[in-house]
Coordinates of C-alpha atoms in Angstrom, one line a residue:
M1 CA 3.6 -23.1 -12.3
Q2 CA 3.3 -19.8 -10.0
E3 CA 1.9 -20.5 -7.0
Q4 CA -1.3 -18.9 -5.5
P5 CA -2.1 -18.6 -1.8
S6 CA -4.9 -20.5 0.0
L7 CA -7.8 -19.2 0.5
L8 CA -7.2 -19.3 4.1
T9 CA -4.0 -17.6 3.9
R10 CA -5.7 -14.9 2.0
I11 CA -8.3 -14.5 4.2
C12 CA -5.8 -14.4 7.3
I13 CA -3.3 -11.6 5.6
A14 CA -6.6 -9.5 4.6
S15 CA -7.2 -9.5 8.3
L16 CA -4.2 -8.7 9.5
L17 CA -4.1 -5.8 6.9
L18 CA -7.5 -4.7 8.7
L19 CA -6.0 -4.4 12.1
P20 CA -4.8 -0.8 12.9
L21 CA -0.7 -0.5 12.9
A22 CA 0.9 1.3 15.9
I23 CA 3.6 2.7 13.8
V24 CA 1.1 4.3 11.2
P25 CA -0.3 7.0 12.5
D26 CA -3.9 8.3 12.1
A27 CA -4.0 9.7 8.4
L28 CA -4.9 13.4 7.8
G29 CA -8.3 13.2 5.7
Q30 CA -9.0 15.3 2.7
L31 CA -9.2 18.9 3.0
R32 CA -12.0 21.5 2.9
I33 CA -10.7 25.2 2.7
S34 CA -13.4 27.9 2.6
S35 CA -12.7 31.8 2.2
Y36 CA -15.3 34.1 3.1
N37 CA -14.9 38.5 3.3
I38 CA -17.0 39.2 6.4
A39 CA -17.6 42.8 5.6
H40 CA -16.4 44.1 9.2
F41 CA -18.9 41.7 10.4
N42 CA -21.7 44.4 9.5
G43 CA -24.1 41.7 8.9
D44 CA -26.5 39.5 11.0
Q45 CA -24.6 37.1 13.4
D46 CA -27.0 34.5 13.6
A47 CA -27.5 34.7 9.6
F48 CA -23.5 34.2 9.7
R49 CA -23.6 31.1 11.7
H50 CA -26.2 29.4 9.2
V51 CA -23.6 30.2 6.5
L52 CA -20.5 28.3 8.4
E53 CA -23.1 25.5 9.3
A54 CA -23.7 25.5 5.7
L55 CA -20.3 24.9 5.2
H56 CA -19.5 21.9 6.8
S57 CA -22.6 20.4 5.4
D58 CA -21.9 21.5 2.0
D59 CA -22.4 18.1 -0.4
I60 CA -23.1 19.8 -4.1
I61 CA -20.1 17.9 -5.6
G62 CA -21.1 14.6 -3.9
F63 CA -19.9 14.6 -0.1
S64 CA -19.8 16.6 2.9
Q65 CA -17.1 17.2 5.1
P66 CA -16.1 19.8 8.0
C67 CA -14.0 22.7 6.9
D68 CA -10.6 22.2 7.8
I69 CA -9.6 25.8 7.1
M70 CA -11.6 29.0 7.0
I71 CA -10.3 32.4 5.8
F72 CA -11.6 35.4 6.6
Q73 CA -11.2 38.9 5.0
E74 CA -12.0 42.2 6.5
V75 CA -11.8 41.5 10.1
R76 CA -10.9 44.0 12.3
E77 CA -9.4 43.7 15.6
E78 CA -12.8 44.4 17.6
N79 CA -14.2 41.4 15.5
I80 CA -12.0 38.6 16.7
V81 CA -13.8 37.3 20.2
D82 CA -17.2 37.5 18.3
L83 CA -15.8 35.3 15.2
Q84 CA -14.4 32.9 17.3
A85 CA -17.5 32.6 18.9
N86 CA -19.7 32.3 16.2
I87 CA -17.2 29.4 14.5
D88 CA -17.2 27.5 17.9
A89 CA -21.0 28.0 17.7
A90 CA -21.3 26.7 14.3
A91 CA -18.8 23.8 14.5
P92 CA -19.7 20.5 14.1
R93 CA -19.7 18.5 17.3
G94 CA -15.8 17.5 18.9
I95 CA -14.3 19.7 16.2
V96 CA -12.4 22.7 17.7
Y97 CA -10.9 25.8 15.3
T98 CA -7.6 27.3 16.3
M99 CA -7.1 30.9 15.0
A100 CA -3.5 31.2 13.2
T101 CA -1.3 34.2 13.6
F102 CA -3.3 37.3 13.4
T103 CA -2.2 40.9 12.4
S104 CA -4.3 44.3 11.8
G105 CA -1.6 47.1 12.8
G106 CA -1.0 50.2 11.7
G107 CA -3.9 51.6 9.5
E108 CA -5.1 47.9 8.2
D109 CA -7.9 47.8 11.1
F110 CA -9.6 51.1 10.1
A111 CA -9.0 50.5 6.5
G112 CA -10.2 47.4 4.7
G113 CA -9.5 45.1 7.6
G114 CA -7.4 42.4 8.4
Q115 CA -6.9 38.7 7.5
A116 CA -7.9 36.4 10.1
Y117 CA -7.4 32.3 9.6
F118 CA -8.9 29.7 11.4
Y119 CA -7.7 25.4 11.3
R120 CA -8.2 22.1 13.1
S121 CA -5.3 22.0 15.1
D122 CA -6.4 18.1 15.4
R123 CA -5.3 18.2 12.0
I124 CA -3.2 21.4 10.7
A125 CA -0.5 22.9 12.5
E126 CA 0.9 26.6 11.9
I127 CA 4.2 27.5 11.3
P128 CA 4.4 31.3 13.1
T129 CA 7.8 32.1 12.5
S130 CA 6.4 32.0 8.4
H131 CA 3.7 34.2 9.0
L132 CA 4.8 37.5 7.1
D133 CA 2.8 41.0 6.6
I134 CA 2.9 41.8 2.6
S135 CA 1.9 45.6 2.5
T136 CA -0.5 45.7 -0.8
G137 CA -1.3 49.1 -0.7
A138 CA -4.1 51.7 0.6
N139 CA -3.6 50.6 4.0
R140 CA -3.8 46.9 3.2
D141 CA -2.0 44.1 4.1
T142 CA -1.8 40.4 2.2
D143 CA -0.8 37.7 5.0
R144 CA 0.9 34.8 4.4
W145 CA 1.1 31.6 6.7
L146 CA 3.0 28.4 6.4
F147 CA 0.8 25.1 7.5
R148 CA 1.8 21.6 7.4
M149 CA -0.6 18.6 7.7
L150 CA 0.2 16.6 11.2
A151 CA -0.3 13.0 10.1
Y152 CA 2.6 13.5 7.1
S153 CA 6.4 14.2 7.6
S154 CA 7.3 15.1 3.8
T155 CA 7.8 18.3 3.4
D156 CA 5.8 18.4 0.2
A157 CA 2.5 18.2 3.1
Y158 CA 3.6 21.9 4.1
F159 CA 1.7 24.7 2.2
F160 CA 1.7 28.4 2.3
I161 CA -1.8 30.6 2.0
Y162 CA -1.8 34.1 1.0
S163 CA -5.2 36.0 1.7
S164 CA -5.4 39.2 0.5
H165 CA -7.8 42.2 0.0
L166 CA -6.6 43.9 -2.3
K167 CA -7.8 47.8 -3.4
A168 CA -11.3 48.4 -4.4
G169 CA -12.9 50.4 -7.1
T170 CA -12.9 51.2 -10.4
G171 CA -10.6 53.2 -12.8
S172 CA -7.1 53.0 -13.3
S173 CA -5.5 53.9 -10.6
N174 CA -7.2 51.2 -8.3
E175 CA -6.1 48.8 -11.0
A176 CA -2.7 50.1 -10.7
D177 CA -2.7 49.8 -7.0
R178 CA -4.2 46.0 -7.0
N179 CA -1.3 45.2 -9.9
D180 CA 1.3 46.6 -8.0
G181 CA 0.3 44.6 -4.4
V182 CA -0.4 41.1 -6.6
N183 CA 3.2 41.8 -7.8
L184 CA 4.8 41.9 -4.6
V185 CA 2.8 38.9 -3.7
R186 CA 4.2 37.1 -6.7
N187 CA 7.9 38.1 -6.0
N188 CA 7.2 36.6 -2.4
A189 CA 6.2 33.5 -3.5
D190 CA 8.5 32.8 -6.5
A191 CA 11.2 33.3 -4.1
L192 CA 9.9 30.7 -1.4
P193 CA 12.1 27.0 -1.6
A194 CA 11.8 25.1 -4.4
G195 CA 8.9 22.9 -4.5
S196 CA 6.6 25.2 -2.3
N197 CA 2.6 24.1 -2.5
I198 CA 1.0 27.8 -2.8
I199 CA -2.7 28.6 -2.7
Y200 CA -4.1 32.5 -3.2
V201 CA -7.7 33.2 -1.2
G202 CA -9.2 36.6 -0.8
D203 CA -11.0 39.6 -2.3
M204 CA -8.8 40.6 -5.2
N205 CA -11.4 43.0 -6.4
F206 CA -10.3 42.3 -9.8
Y207 CA -13.3 43.3 -12.6
S208 CA -12.3 41.4 -15.4
N209 CA -9.9 38.6 -16.2
N210 CA -7.9 41.6 -18.6
E211 CA -6.8 43.1 -15.2
D212 CA -2.7 43.7 -15.1
G213 CA -3.4 42.4 -11.7
Y214 CA -5.2 39.3 -12.4
Q215 CA -3.0 38.9 -15.0
A216 CA 0.1 39.1 -13.2
F217 CA -0.8 36.1 -10.6
I218 CA -1.9 33.5 -13.8
A219 CA 1.4 34.8 -15.5
A220 CA 4.1 32.2 -16.5
G221 CA 7.4 31.7 -15.0
G222 CA 8.3 31.1 -11.3
Q223 CA 6.7 28.5 -8.8
G224 CA 4.1 31.1 -7.6
Q225 CA 2.1 30.8 -10.9
A226 CA -1.7 30.8 -10.2
I227 CA -4.2 28.3 -11.6
D228 CA -7.5 29.8 -11.8
P229 CA -10.1 26.5 -11.3
Y230 CA -12.9 28.5 -13.7
G231 CA -10.3 29.2 -16.6
T232 CA -8.2 32.4 -17.5
G233 CA -11.5 33.5 -20.0
S234 CA -14.3 35.8 -18.9
W235 CA -16.0 36.0 -16.0
G236 CA -18.8 38.4 -17.1
G237 CA -22.3 38.4 -18.0
S238 CA -25.0 35.8 -17.3
S239 CA -23.5 33.0 -18.6
N240 CA -20.9 33.1 -16.2
A241 CA -23.6 33.8 -13.2
I242 CA -22.5 30.4 -11.2
K243 CA -19.3 32.3 -10.8
H244 CA -19.9 35.1 -9.2
T245 CA -19.6 36.5 -5.5
Q246 CA -20.8 39.8 -5.3
S247 CA -23.3 40.7 -3.9
P248 CA -25.4 38.8 -2.8
R249 CA -28.0 41.5 -2.1
D250 CA -29.5 44.1 -4.3
V251 CA -29.8 46.9 -1.5
S252 CA -27.4 48.6 0.5
G253 CA -27.8 48.7 4.3
G254 CA -26.4 48.4 7.7
G255 CA -22.6 49.0 6.2
L256 CA -23.5 46.2 3.4
I257 CA -23.1 47.1 -0.2
G258 CA -25.6 45.9 -2.3
G259 CA -26.0 45.8 -6.2
G260 CA -27.1 41.9 -7.2
C261 CA -24.8 39.3 -7.7
D262 CA -22.8 40.1 -11.3
D263 CA -19.1 40.4 -10.0
R264 CA -16.5 37.7 -9.3
F265 CA -14.1 39.7 -6.6
D266 CA -13.4 36.7 -4.4
F267 CA -10.9 33.7 -5.9
H268 CA -9.2 30.9 -4.8
M269 CA -6.3 29.9 -6.8
P270 CA -3.3 27.2 -5.9
N271 CA -0.1 27.3 -7.8
I272 CA 0.8 24.5 -10.3
K273 CA 2.2 22.3 -7.7
M274 CA -1.2 22.3 -5.8
F275 CA -3.2 21.7 -9.3
D276 CA -0.9 18.8 -10.9
G277 CA -3.0 15.9 -9.2
N278 CA 0.2 14.3 -7.0
G279 CA 0.0 14.7 -3.4
L280 CA -1.5 17.7 -1.8
S281 CA -3.5 19.1 -4.5
M282 CA -6.9 20.7 -5.7
I283 CA -9.5 18.5 -6.4
D284 CA -10.5 19.8 -10.2
G285 CA -14.2 21.2 -10.2
S286 CA -14.2 21.5 -6.6
C287 CA -14.2 25.6 -6.6
R288 CA -17.8 26.8 -6.2
A289 CA -19.2 30.0 -4.5
V290 CA -21.5 28.7 -1.6
G291 CA -25.2 29.4 -2.5
N292 CA -25.1 30.5 -6.1
D293 CA -27.3 28.9 -8.0
G294 CA -26.2 30.4 -11.5
V295 CA -29.5 31.8 -12.2
H296 CA -29.5 35.2 -10.0
Y297 CA -27.4 37.1 -12.1
D298 CA -27.3 40.7 -10.9
D299 CA -30.2 40.3 -8.5
A300 CA -30.2 39.2 -4.8
I301 CA -29.3 35.6 -3.8
N302 CA -32.6 34.7 -2.1
D303 CA -34.9 36.4 -5.3
G304 CA -37.2 34.0 -5.5
T305 CA -36.3 30.0 -5.3
N306 CA -32.6 29.1 -4.8
T307 CA -31.8 25.9 -6.0
Y308 CA -27.8 25.7 -4.9
L309 CA -28.9 22.9 -2.6
S310 CA -31.0 20.0 -3.6
N311 CA -33.6 20.3 -0.9
T312 CA -35.3 23.6 -1.9
A313 CA -36.0 24.9 1.6
E314 CA -32.6 24.3 3.2
S315 CA -31.4 26.0 -0.4
N316 CA -33.8 29.1 0.4
A317 CA -32.5 29.2 4.0
L318 CA -29.1 29.4 2.9
A319 CA -29.8 32.1 0.4
D320 CA -31.9 34.3 3.4
A321 CA -28.5 33.6 5.8
L322 CA -26.3 35.2 2.8
F323 CA -28.4 38.0 1.9
Q324 CA -28.2 39.3 5.7
A325 CA -24.7 37.7 6.9
S326 CA -22.2 39.7 4.2
D327 CA -22.0 41.8 1.0
H328 CA -20.0 38.9 -0.4
L329 CA -20.8 35.1 -1.0
P330 CA -17.9 32.0 0.6
V331 CA -15.9 30.4 -1.9
L332 CA -15.5 26.4 -0.9
V333 CA -12.9 24.6 -2.5
E334 CA -11.8 20.8 -1.6
Y335 CA -8.1 19.4 -1.5
Q336 CA -6.9 15.6 -1.9
V337 CA -4.4 14.8 0.2
P338 CA -1.3 12.2 0.0
A339 CA -1.4 8.5 0.3
V340 CA -0.2 6.6 3.3
M341 CA 1.4 3.2 2.5
T342 CA 1.0 0.2 4.6
A343 CA 2.3 -3.0 3.6
F344 CA 2.9 -7.1 4.8
A345 CA 4.6 -10.2 3.3
P346 CA 4.6 -13.5 5.3
S347 CA 7.5 -13.6 7.1
D348 CA 8.4 -17.4 6.3
F349 CA 8.1 -18.2 2.7
G350 CA 8.6 -21.6 3.7
R351 CA 10.6 -24.5 2.3
V352 CA 11.0 -25.2 -1.3
I353 CA 13.8 -27.1 -3.8
V354 CA 16.4 -25.9 -6.0
G355 CA 14.5 -25.0 -9.4
A356 CA 11.5 -24.0 -8.2
E357 CA 9.4 -21.1 -9.4
H358 CA 8.1 -19.4 -5.9
F359 CA 7.1 -16.0 -5.4
V360 CA 7.0 -14.3 -2.2
D361 CA 3.6 -12.0 -2.1
V362 CA 3.7 -8.9 -0.7
Y363 CA 0.5 -7.2 0.2
V364 CA 0.2 -3.1 -0.1
K365 CA -2.7 -0.5 0.1
N366 CA -3.4 2.7 0.3
I367 CA -4.6 3.5 4.2
A368 CA -5.2 7.5 4.3
E369 CA -8.1 8.5 5.9
H370 CA -11.0 10.4 3.4
V371 CA -14.4 11.2 3.1
D372 CA -14.7 10.1 -0.9
P373 CA -12.1 8.4 -2.7
I374 CA -11.4 11.4 -4.9
G375 CA -9.8 13.1 -1.6
V376 CA -7.1 10.7 -1.8
D377 CA -4.0 11.0 -4.1
E378 CA -3.2 7.6 -6.2
L379 CA -0.6 5.3 -4.2
E380 CA 2.6 4.4 -7.2
F381 CA 5.3 2.3 -5.3
T382 CA 7.9 -0.3 -6.5
A383 CA 8.7 -3.3 -4.6
T384 CA 12.2 -4.6 -4.8
G385 CA 14.0 -7.7 -3.4
Q386 CA 17.2 -8.2 -1.9
D387 CA 19.6 -11.3 -0.2
G388 CA 17.4 -13.9 -2.1
I389 CA 14.6 -12.3 -2.9
T390 CA 14.7 -10.9 -6.4
G391 CA 13.4 -8.7 -8.7
S392 CA 11.2 -5.2 -8.9
L393 CA 8.0 -4.5 -9.9
S394 CA 6.0 -1.2 -9.8
S395 CA 2.1 -1.1 -9.4
T396 CA -0.8 1.1 -8.0
A397 CA -2.1 0.2 -4.5
P398 CA -6.0 0.9 -3.6
L399 CA -7.6 2.5 -1.4
D400 CA -8.2 0.6 1.8
P401 CA -9.8 -1.8 3.0
D402 CA -8.8 -3.5 -0.8
F403 CA -5.3 -4.3 -1.9
V404 CA -3.0 -5.4 -4.4
I405 CA -0.6 -8.4 -4.2
V406 CA 2.8 -8.0 -6.2
Q407 CA 4.8 -11.0 -6.4
L408 CA 8.6 -11.2 -6.0
P409 CA 10.4 -14.5 -7.0
V410 CA 12.6 -16.5 -4.5
D411 CA 16.2 -17.2 -6.0
T412 CA 16.0 -21.1 -6.2
S413 CA 19.1 -21.3 -8.1
A414 CA 21.5 -22.6 -4.9
S415 CA 20.3 -24.2 -1.8
A416 CA 20.0 -21.8 1.3
L417 CA 19.3 -20.3 3.9
V418 CA 17.6 -17.3 3.1
N419 CA 17.1 -14.2 5.2
G420 CA 16.0 -11.7 2.3
T421 CA 14.3 -8.4 2.6
V422 CA 11.2 -6.8 0.5
Q423 CA 12.1 -2.7 0.2
L424 CA 9.1 -0.5 -0.8
Q425 CA 9.4 2.6 -1.9
A426 CA 6.6 4.9 -3.1
T427 CA 6.8 7.3 -5.7
S428 CA 3.4 9.3 -5.3
E429 CA 4.1 12.6 -3.5
A430 CA 4.1 13.1 -0.1
T431 CA 3.1 9.9 0.7
Q432 CA 3.3 8.8 4.4
N433 CA 5.3 5.8 5.5
S434 CA 6.5 6.1 1.5
E435 CA 9.7 3.9 2.8
W436 CA 8.7 0.4 3.9
S437 CA 11.2 -2.8 4.7
L438 CA 9.9 -6.2 4.8
S439 CA 11.8 -9.4 6.6
V440 CA 11.3 -12.8 4.6
A441 CA 13.1 -15.9 5.6
G442 CA 12.8 -19.2 3.8
E443 CA 15.0 -22.2 3.1
V444 CA 16.0 -23.1 -0.2
L445 CA 17.1 -26.8 -0.4
D446 CA 18.8 -29.6 -2.4
H447 CA 16.9 -32.4 -4.2
A448 CA 16.8 -35.7 -2.3
V449 CA 19.1 -37.9 -3.6
P450 CA 18.1 -41.8 -3.7
S451 CA 20.7 -44.5 -3.1
F452 CA 20.6 -48.3 -1.9
S453 CA 24.0 -47.6 0.4
G454 CA 24.3 -44.6 2.8
K455 CA 28.3 -44.7 2.6
R456 CA 28.2 -44.0 -1.7
E457 CA 25.4 -43.2 -4.4
I458 CA 24.0 -46.7 -5.9
T459 CA 20.9 -46.8 -7.7
M460 CA 21.0 -50.5 -9.0
L461 CA 21.0 -53.4 -6.4
E462 CA 20.8 -57.2 -6.4
S463 CA 19.3 -59.0 -3.3
V464 CA 19.3 -62.9 -3.1
I465 CA 17.3 -64.6 -0.3
S466 CA 16.7 -68.2 -0.1
I467 CA 14.0 -70.2 1.8
E468 CA 12.6 -73.5 2.4
P469 CA 9.6 -74.5 0.3
G470 CA 6.3 -73.2 1.1
D471 CA 7.8 -70.5 3.2
L472 CA 7.6 -66.7 3.0
G473 CA 10.1 -64.9 2.1
L474 CA 10.7 -61.4 3.2
F475 CA 13.5 -58.4 1.6
K476 CA 14.5 -55.5 3.7
I477 CA 15.9 -53.1 1.2
P478 CA 17.2 -50.4 2.8
I479 CA 16.6 -46.8 1.1
H480 CA 19.0 -43.9 2.0
N481 CA 18.7 -39.9 1.3
F482 CA 22.0 -40.0 0.1
Q483 CA 24.6 -37.4 2.0
Y484 CA 21.2 -35.9 3.6
D485 CA 21.7 -32.3 5.7
M486 CA 19.4 -29.7 6.6
L487 CA 19.4 -28.2 3.4
Q488 CA 18.2 -31.4 1.1
A489 CA 14.5 -32.3 0.9
E490 CA 13.2 -35.4 2.5
L491 CA 12.9 -38.9 0.1
D492 CA 9.4 -40.6 -0.7
V493 CA 9.3 -43.9 -2.1
I494 CA 5.9 -43.1 -4.0
S495 CA 5.4 -46.5 -6.0
I496 CA 6.8 -50.0 -7.1
E497 CA 6.8 -51.0 -10.7
G498 CA 7.4 -54.4 -11.9
L499 CA 6.0 -56.5 -9.1
A500 CA 4.2 -59.5 -10.4
G501 CA 3.6 -63.2 -9.4
F502 CA 4.6 -64.3 -6.3
F503 CA 6.4 -61.2 -5.3
Y504 CA 4.3 -58.5 -3.2
S505 CA 4.6 -55.2 -1.6
A506 CA 4.8 -56.5 2.5
A507 CA 4.8 -52.8 3.8
P508 CA 3.6 -49.4 3.3
L509 CA 6.6 -47.3 1.4
P510 CA 8.5 -45.3 3.5
T511 CA 8.3 -41.4 3.2
G512 CA 9.9 -38.7 4.8
I513 CA 13.4 -40.5 4.7
D514 CA 15.9 -37.9 5.9
D515 CA 19.5 -39.0 7.6
S516 CA 17.9 -42.5 8.4
P517 CA 17.2 -44.9 5.9
G518 CA 13.7 -46.2 5.2
T519 CA 13.2 -50.0 4.3
L520 CA 11.7 -51.4 1.4
Q521 CA 9.6 -54.7 2.2
I522 CA 8.9 -57.0 -0.4
G523 CA 7.1 -60.6 0.3
F524 CA 7.5 -63.6 -1.7
D525 CA 5.2 -66.6 -1.4
S526 CA 6.5 -70.1 -2.3
D527 CA 3.6 -72.0 -1.6
G528 CA 2.8 -74.5 -4.0
L529 CA 6.0 -73.7 -5.8
P530 CA 9.0 -76.6 -6.9
D531 CA 12.2 -75.9 -5.8
G532 CA 14.5 -73.5 -7.8
E533 CA 15.4 -69.5 -8.5
Y534 CA 12.8 -67.3 -8.7
S535 CA 13.7 -63.4 -10.0
I536 CA 12.2 -60.2 -10.9
T537 CA 13.5 -56.7 -11.8
V538 CA 11.2 -53.8 -10.2
D539 CA 11.8 -50.1 -10.4
V540 CA 11.6 -48.1 -7.2
N541 CA 10.0 -45.0 -8.1
V542 CA 11.3 -42.0 -5.5
S543 CA 10.6 -38.5 -5.5
D544 CA 11.6 -35.3 -2.9
E545 CA 9.2 -34.3 -0.2
P546 CA 6.0 -32.9 -1.6
L547 CA 7.1 -29.2 -2.0
P548 CA 7.3 -26.4 -4.7
G549 CA 10.0 -27.9 -7.3
A550 CA 9.8 -31.3 -5.9
G551 CA 11.4 -33.8 -8.4
Q552 CA 11.1 -37.8 -9.0
G553 CA 13.8 -40.3 -9.7
Q554 CA 14.0 -44.1 -10.1
L555 CA 16.0 -47.2 -8.5
Q556 CA 16.3 -50.5 -10.1
L557 CA 16.2 -53.7 -7.9
D558 CA 17.0 -57.3 -8.9
L559 CA 15.4 -59.4 -6.2
V560 CA 16.3 -63.5 -6.2
V561 CA 14.9 -65.9 -4.4
N562 CA 16.6 -69.7 -4.0
V563 CA 13.5 -72.0 -3.1
G564 CA 14.8 -75.7 -1.4
S565 CA 17.9 -76.9 -2.9
A566 CA 18.1 -73.9 -5.6
G567 CA 21.4 -72.6 -3.7
C568 CA 22.6 -70.5 -1.1
P569 CA 23.8 -67.2 -1.3
F570 CA 26.9 -67.8 1.4
D571 CA 28.0 -70.6 -0.5
L572 CA 30.2 -68.1 -2.6
D573 CA 31.9 -71.2 -4.3
S574 CA 29.1 -73.1 -4.9
S575 CA 30.4 -75.8 -3.0
G576 CA 27.6 -77.1 -1.6
V577 CA 28.6 -76.2 2.0
V578 CA 29.1 -72.6 3.9
D579 CA 33.7 -73.0 4.3
G580 CA 36.9 -71.3 4.7
A581 CA 36.9 -70.8 1.0
D582 CA 33.8 -68.6 1.5
L583 CA 35.4 -67.1 3.5
A584 CA 38.3 -65.9 1.4
L585 CA 36.0 -65.0 -1.6
F586 CA 34.1 -62.6 1.2
L587 CA 37.4 -60.6 2.6
G588 CA 37.9 -60.3 -1.2
Q589 CA 34.9 -58.0 -1.5
W590 CA 35.3 -56.6 1.7
N591 CA 33.9 -52.8 1.6
Q592 CA 32.8 -53.1 -2.0
D593 CA 29.7 -53.9 -3.3
G594 CA 29.8 -57.5 -4.8
S595 CA 27.7 -60.6 -4.2
A596 CA 28.6 -60.8 -0.6
D597 CA 26.6 -57.7 0.0
F598 CA 23.6 -60.2 1.7
S599 CA 22.1 -57.5 3.4
G600 CA 21.8 -55.7 0.0
N601 CA 23.2 -52.2 1.7
G602 CA 25.6 -51.9 -1.2
V603 CA 28.4 -52.6 0.5
V604 CA 30.0 -55.9 2.0
D605 CA 30.5 -54.9 5.5
G606 CA 30.3 -56.2 9.2
E607 CA 26.6 -57.0 8.7
D608 CA 27.1 -59.2 5.9
L609 CA 30.1 -60.8 7.9
A610 CA 27.6 -61.8 10.5
M611 CA 25.4 -63.4 7.9
L612 CA 27.7 -65.3 6.5
L613 CA 29.0 -66.4 9.9
G614 CA 25.9 -67.5 11.0
A615 CA 25.5 -70.1 8.1
W616 CA 28.8 -71.3 8.5
G617 CA 29.2 -75.4 8.1
S618 CA 25.8 -75.6 6.7
G619 CA 24.6 -76.5 3.0
C620 CA 21.9 -73.4 3.5

């Protein structure tokens, strides 16, 4: 039967798993990414800060967390200082944002403006040598950045972000410019190292899903194929109002465009690899235009009551801020992060006996930090035993504080000192600590070998004593664990079957017999008995020490008591006296088992000779 760990063992192990492990770095929590066209910072800065604060606190998908990445379009060089100041002012307490590589050279600063990227440097790091400007026409560049997640060592936790502000305007010429720009971006993305994580954000200025530029983004073929989280159908009309991002204003003024919220210009699209649910991946259903409640089609976002947030007053205040801050709505998206594996197994599985069904319990859990469980990839892994630990099992580990127990068999086919290993290999993409090795030791013991002799295995024995009438007789029978060594179980005597009449157990049964024999003591009470020979056959039941795989055995013992003149065991020739004739018979049995084994140790030896000489010349 498979053994289960005791409650105390489970509590201790669970406590150990709750302790922080020095070799496990703080895991990176799930990612929140925003993208926002700030219209050259022509809006009200107090309103802008209000919007930034709302990006951090937005909880309409069930949870909130500070933004990890904030990307802005239409940013001029002169806006950077004020932009950083507003980001810092709106940041949750203790959180600092760093600006990534920023470029707005050539005519870009005086046309559409550049792309600015701010990130939490305690969680994410830029690889600045991979920054690239891709000219997409009309004095506009798409910026490409490469980032890595600090708590993960796998390159599958690196990701590229392309931020674009494509040519605005209707008509075939503007559409062609946008299409040319997208093809340049796609060509660059398709040429990245195989398996790259890619995100496209920005103000794309697509008027419909039929535009060639949009179709170029989502075209199959190449790793750069974009996945539109809203699907590839039409986004036009009031039935799709929830997707629209321009304009939150119904009137133009102060450098901000009006016209009402009826266009979807602002996009956030990952490539296939970042939308497959594995490792670093967009959380399906998390993409939203912040402040858009879906009922302000072709209208100002703050006209009447806004119901984007559950708190109407807060929602109306946010709508007012969006109206004043820019002529676009920000797009907010959540990403799950890869798993982080930790594992534990008892370093010593103890002592078991050959043939036992015994297992090593391996405890595994996913300790990735998260705001909500949906923000962490599941942890799939395989555990494989080596060097005395056998088998290979696959499982899925839950998030901390829960854990899964995987049981791997111990090889108990032969006795051995086991110094085994459990190798864990995570199969979930980009898992931190994806390889884990646990050392497990223990002992596999041979069964005990019960014997009446320490020199050879003897399982049947006759023992004879002589006493005077009325005396108490005592058999002292040595019980050996034959050829005992460190890889053999100890021996326990567990019962004596067949004792009856005047025979009785005279002492506790011996247990823990190793290389020193135990003594089985059986008494005989002759009170009131006439002279004569009294005998009984008993079974001595023995077992291995109480370990997994323990077996049982049996020894047979014939007990003979001569009371009074019934005879003497030392008078081997029954002449009535112990003399030279008895000595000759004794020596003929030397180093063998026979009637001259007075001590009952299974062999005729010096101990028996001493007993014979002690009775010399007597009639016993």
